[in-house]
CSV table of C-alpha atoms in Angstrom, one decimal:
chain,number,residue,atom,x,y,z
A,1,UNK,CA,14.8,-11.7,11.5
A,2,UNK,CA,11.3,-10.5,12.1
A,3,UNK,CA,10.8,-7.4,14.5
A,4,UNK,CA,8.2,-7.8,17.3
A,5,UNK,CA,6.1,-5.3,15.5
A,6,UNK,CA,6.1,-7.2,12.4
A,7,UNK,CA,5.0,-10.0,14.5
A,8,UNK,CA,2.0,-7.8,15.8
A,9,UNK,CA,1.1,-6.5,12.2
A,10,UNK,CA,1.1,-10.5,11.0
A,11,UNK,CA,-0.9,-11.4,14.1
A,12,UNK,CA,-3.3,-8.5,13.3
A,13,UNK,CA,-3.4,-8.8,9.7
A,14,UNK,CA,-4.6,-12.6,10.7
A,15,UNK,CA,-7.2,-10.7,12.7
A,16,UNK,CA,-8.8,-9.0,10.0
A,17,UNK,CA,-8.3,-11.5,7.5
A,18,UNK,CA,-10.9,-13.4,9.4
A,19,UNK,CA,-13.4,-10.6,9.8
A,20,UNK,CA,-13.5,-10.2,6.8
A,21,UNK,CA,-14.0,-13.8,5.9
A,22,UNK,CA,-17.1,-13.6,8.4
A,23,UNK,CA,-18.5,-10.5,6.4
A,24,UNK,CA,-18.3,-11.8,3.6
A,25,UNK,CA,-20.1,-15.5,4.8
A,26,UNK,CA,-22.9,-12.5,6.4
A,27,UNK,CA,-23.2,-10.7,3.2
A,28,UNK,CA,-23.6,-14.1,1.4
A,29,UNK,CA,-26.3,-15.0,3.3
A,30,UNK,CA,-28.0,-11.0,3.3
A,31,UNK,CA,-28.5,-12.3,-0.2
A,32,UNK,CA,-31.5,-14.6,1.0
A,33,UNK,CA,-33.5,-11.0,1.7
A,34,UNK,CA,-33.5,-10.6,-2.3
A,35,UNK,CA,-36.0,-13.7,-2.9
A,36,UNK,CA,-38.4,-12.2,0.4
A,37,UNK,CA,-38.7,-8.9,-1.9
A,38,UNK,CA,-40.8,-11.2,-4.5
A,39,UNK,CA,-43.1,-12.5,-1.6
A,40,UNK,CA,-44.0,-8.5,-0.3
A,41,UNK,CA,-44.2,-7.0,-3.6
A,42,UNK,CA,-48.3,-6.8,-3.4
A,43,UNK,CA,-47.7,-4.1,-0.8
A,44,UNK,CA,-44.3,-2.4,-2.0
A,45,UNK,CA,-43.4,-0.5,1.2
A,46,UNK,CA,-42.7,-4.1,2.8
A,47,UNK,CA,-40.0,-4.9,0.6
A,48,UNK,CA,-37.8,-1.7,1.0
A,49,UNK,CA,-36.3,-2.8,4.1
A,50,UNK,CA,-35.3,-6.5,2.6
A,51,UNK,CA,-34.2,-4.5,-0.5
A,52,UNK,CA,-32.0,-2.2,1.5
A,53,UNK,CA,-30.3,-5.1,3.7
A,54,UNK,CA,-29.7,-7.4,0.6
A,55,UNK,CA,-28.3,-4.2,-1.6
A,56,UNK,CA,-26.3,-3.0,1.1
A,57,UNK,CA,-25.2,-5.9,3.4
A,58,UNK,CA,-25.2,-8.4,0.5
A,59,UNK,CA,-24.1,-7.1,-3.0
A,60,UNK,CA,-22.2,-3.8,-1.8
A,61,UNK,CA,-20.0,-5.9,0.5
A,62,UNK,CA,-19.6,-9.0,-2.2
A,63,UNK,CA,-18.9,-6.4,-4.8
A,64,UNK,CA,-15.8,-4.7,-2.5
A,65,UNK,CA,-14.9,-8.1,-1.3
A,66,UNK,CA,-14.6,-9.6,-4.6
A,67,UNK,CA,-12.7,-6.1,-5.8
A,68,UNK,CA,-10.4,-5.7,-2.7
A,69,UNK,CA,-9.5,-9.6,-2.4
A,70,UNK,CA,-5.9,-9.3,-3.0
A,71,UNK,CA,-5.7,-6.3,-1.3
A,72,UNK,CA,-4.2,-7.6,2.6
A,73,UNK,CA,-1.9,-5.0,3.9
A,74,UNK,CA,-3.1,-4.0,7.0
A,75,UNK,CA,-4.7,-0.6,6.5
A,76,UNK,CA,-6.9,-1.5,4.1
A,77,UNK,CA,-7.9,-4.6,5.8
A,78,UNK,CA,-8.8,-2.5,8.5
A,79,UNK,CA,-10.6,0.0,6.1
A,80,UNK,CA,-12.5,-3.2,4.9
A,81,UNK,CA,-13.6,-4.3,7.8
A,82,UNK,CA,-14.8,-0.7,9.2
A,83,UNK,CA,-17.0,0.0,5.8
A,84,UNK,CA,-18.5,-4.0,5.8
A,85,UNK,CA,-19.0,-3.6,9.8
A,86,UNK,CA,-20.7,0.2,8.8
A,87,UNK,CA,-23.0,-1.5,5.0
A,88,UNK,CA,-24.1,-4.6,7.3
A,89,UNK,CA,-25.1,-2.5,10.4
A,90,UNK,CA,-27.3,-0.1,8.3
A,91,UNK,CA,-29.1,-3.1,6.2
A,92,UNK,CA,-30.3,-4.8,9.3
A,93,UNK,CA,-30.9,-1.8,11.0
A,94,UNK,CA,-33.0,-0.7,8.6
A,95,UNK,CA,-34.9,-4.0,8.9
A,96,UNK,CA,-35.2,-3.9,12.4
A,97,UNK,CA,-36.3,-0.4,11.8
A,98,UNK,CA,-39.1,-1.7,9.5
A,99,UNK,CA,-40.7,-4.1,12.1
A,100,UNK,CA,-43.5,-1.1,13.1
A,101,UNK,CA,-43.8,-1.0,9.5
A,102,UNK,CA,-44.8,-4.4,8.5
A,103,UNK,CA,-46.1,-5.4,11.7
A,104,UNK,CA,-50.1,-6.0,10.9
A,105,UNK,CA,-49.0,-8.3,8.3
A,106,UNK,CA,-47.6,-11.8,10.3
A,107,UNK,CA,-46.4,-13.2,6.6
A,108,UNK,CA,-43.9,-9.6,5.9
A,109,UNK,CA,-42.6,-9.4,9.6
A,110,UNK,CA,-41.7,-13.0,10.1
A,111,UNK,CA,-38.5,-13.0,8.5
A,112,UNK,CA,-37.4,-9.6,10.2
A,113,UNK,CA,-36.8,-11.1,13.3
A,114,UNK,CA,-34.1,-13.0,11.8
A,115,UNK,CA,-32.1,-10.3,11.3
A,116,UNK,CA,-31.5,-9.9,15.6
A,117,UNK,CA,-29.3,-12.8,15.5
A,118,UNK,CA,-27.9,-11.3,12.2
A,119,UNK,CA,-27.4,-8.5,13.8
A,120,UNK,CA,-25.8,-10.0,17.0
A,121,UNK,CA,-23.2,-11.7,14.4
A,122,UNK,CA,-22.2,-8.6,12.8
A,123,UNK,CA,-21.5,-7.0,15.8
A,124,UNK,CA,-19.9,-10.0,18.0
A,125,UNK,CA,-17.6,-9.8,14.7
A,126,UNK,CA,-16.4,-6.6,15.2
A,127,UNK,CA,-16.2,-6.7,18.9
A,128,UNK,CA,-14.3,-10.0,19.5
């Protein structure tokens, strides 16, 4: 017989199990910032931000995903989900951030703005 508290912790672990899922499809895709380093690297300060965002948001949040995918009792999902909410929000901060930076050059600030609806993601994620 299952207690209405294990119900909850089933119901939550549910919960996290998909925030995670949709960290891990964000981080996926932060990868796409590593090729945009290539394109900025005649002026090297342009590329810190979409070095930041795809080290942080994309391989640091793989990397823990990959190491911490068996791991799906509810504390640590919840750990999880607070460190890839925290790795994300810093790399497209930092890119959002970097807009006054790379803003005389059209071809190193188009892809920034991307990262608002990246942005929006991550945090509709956590919030919802």
């Amino acid at each position: 017989m299952t207690t209405q508290s294990g119900n909850e912790d089933m119901v939550q672990i549910e919960r996290f199990k998909g925030m995670r899922r949709a960290y891990g499809l964000a981080a996926g895709a932060s990868l796409a910032f590593l090729m945009v380093i290539f394109s900025e690297l005649d002026t090297p300060i342009f590329a810190v931000d979409d070095a930041v965002v795809a080290l942080t948001g994309g391989i640091a949040v793989l990397v823990i995903l990959f190491l911490k995918r068996n791991d799906l009792s509810l504390p640590s999902l919840k750990w999880q989900s607070n460190l890839f909410f925290i790795l994300l929000l810093i790399g497209y901060l930092v890119v959002l951030a970097w807009i006054p930076i790379e803003l005389g050059d059209p071809d190193a600030v188009g892809d920034d703005f991307s990262s608002i609806i990246f942005l929006a993601v991550i945090v509709a994620n956590r919030l919802l």
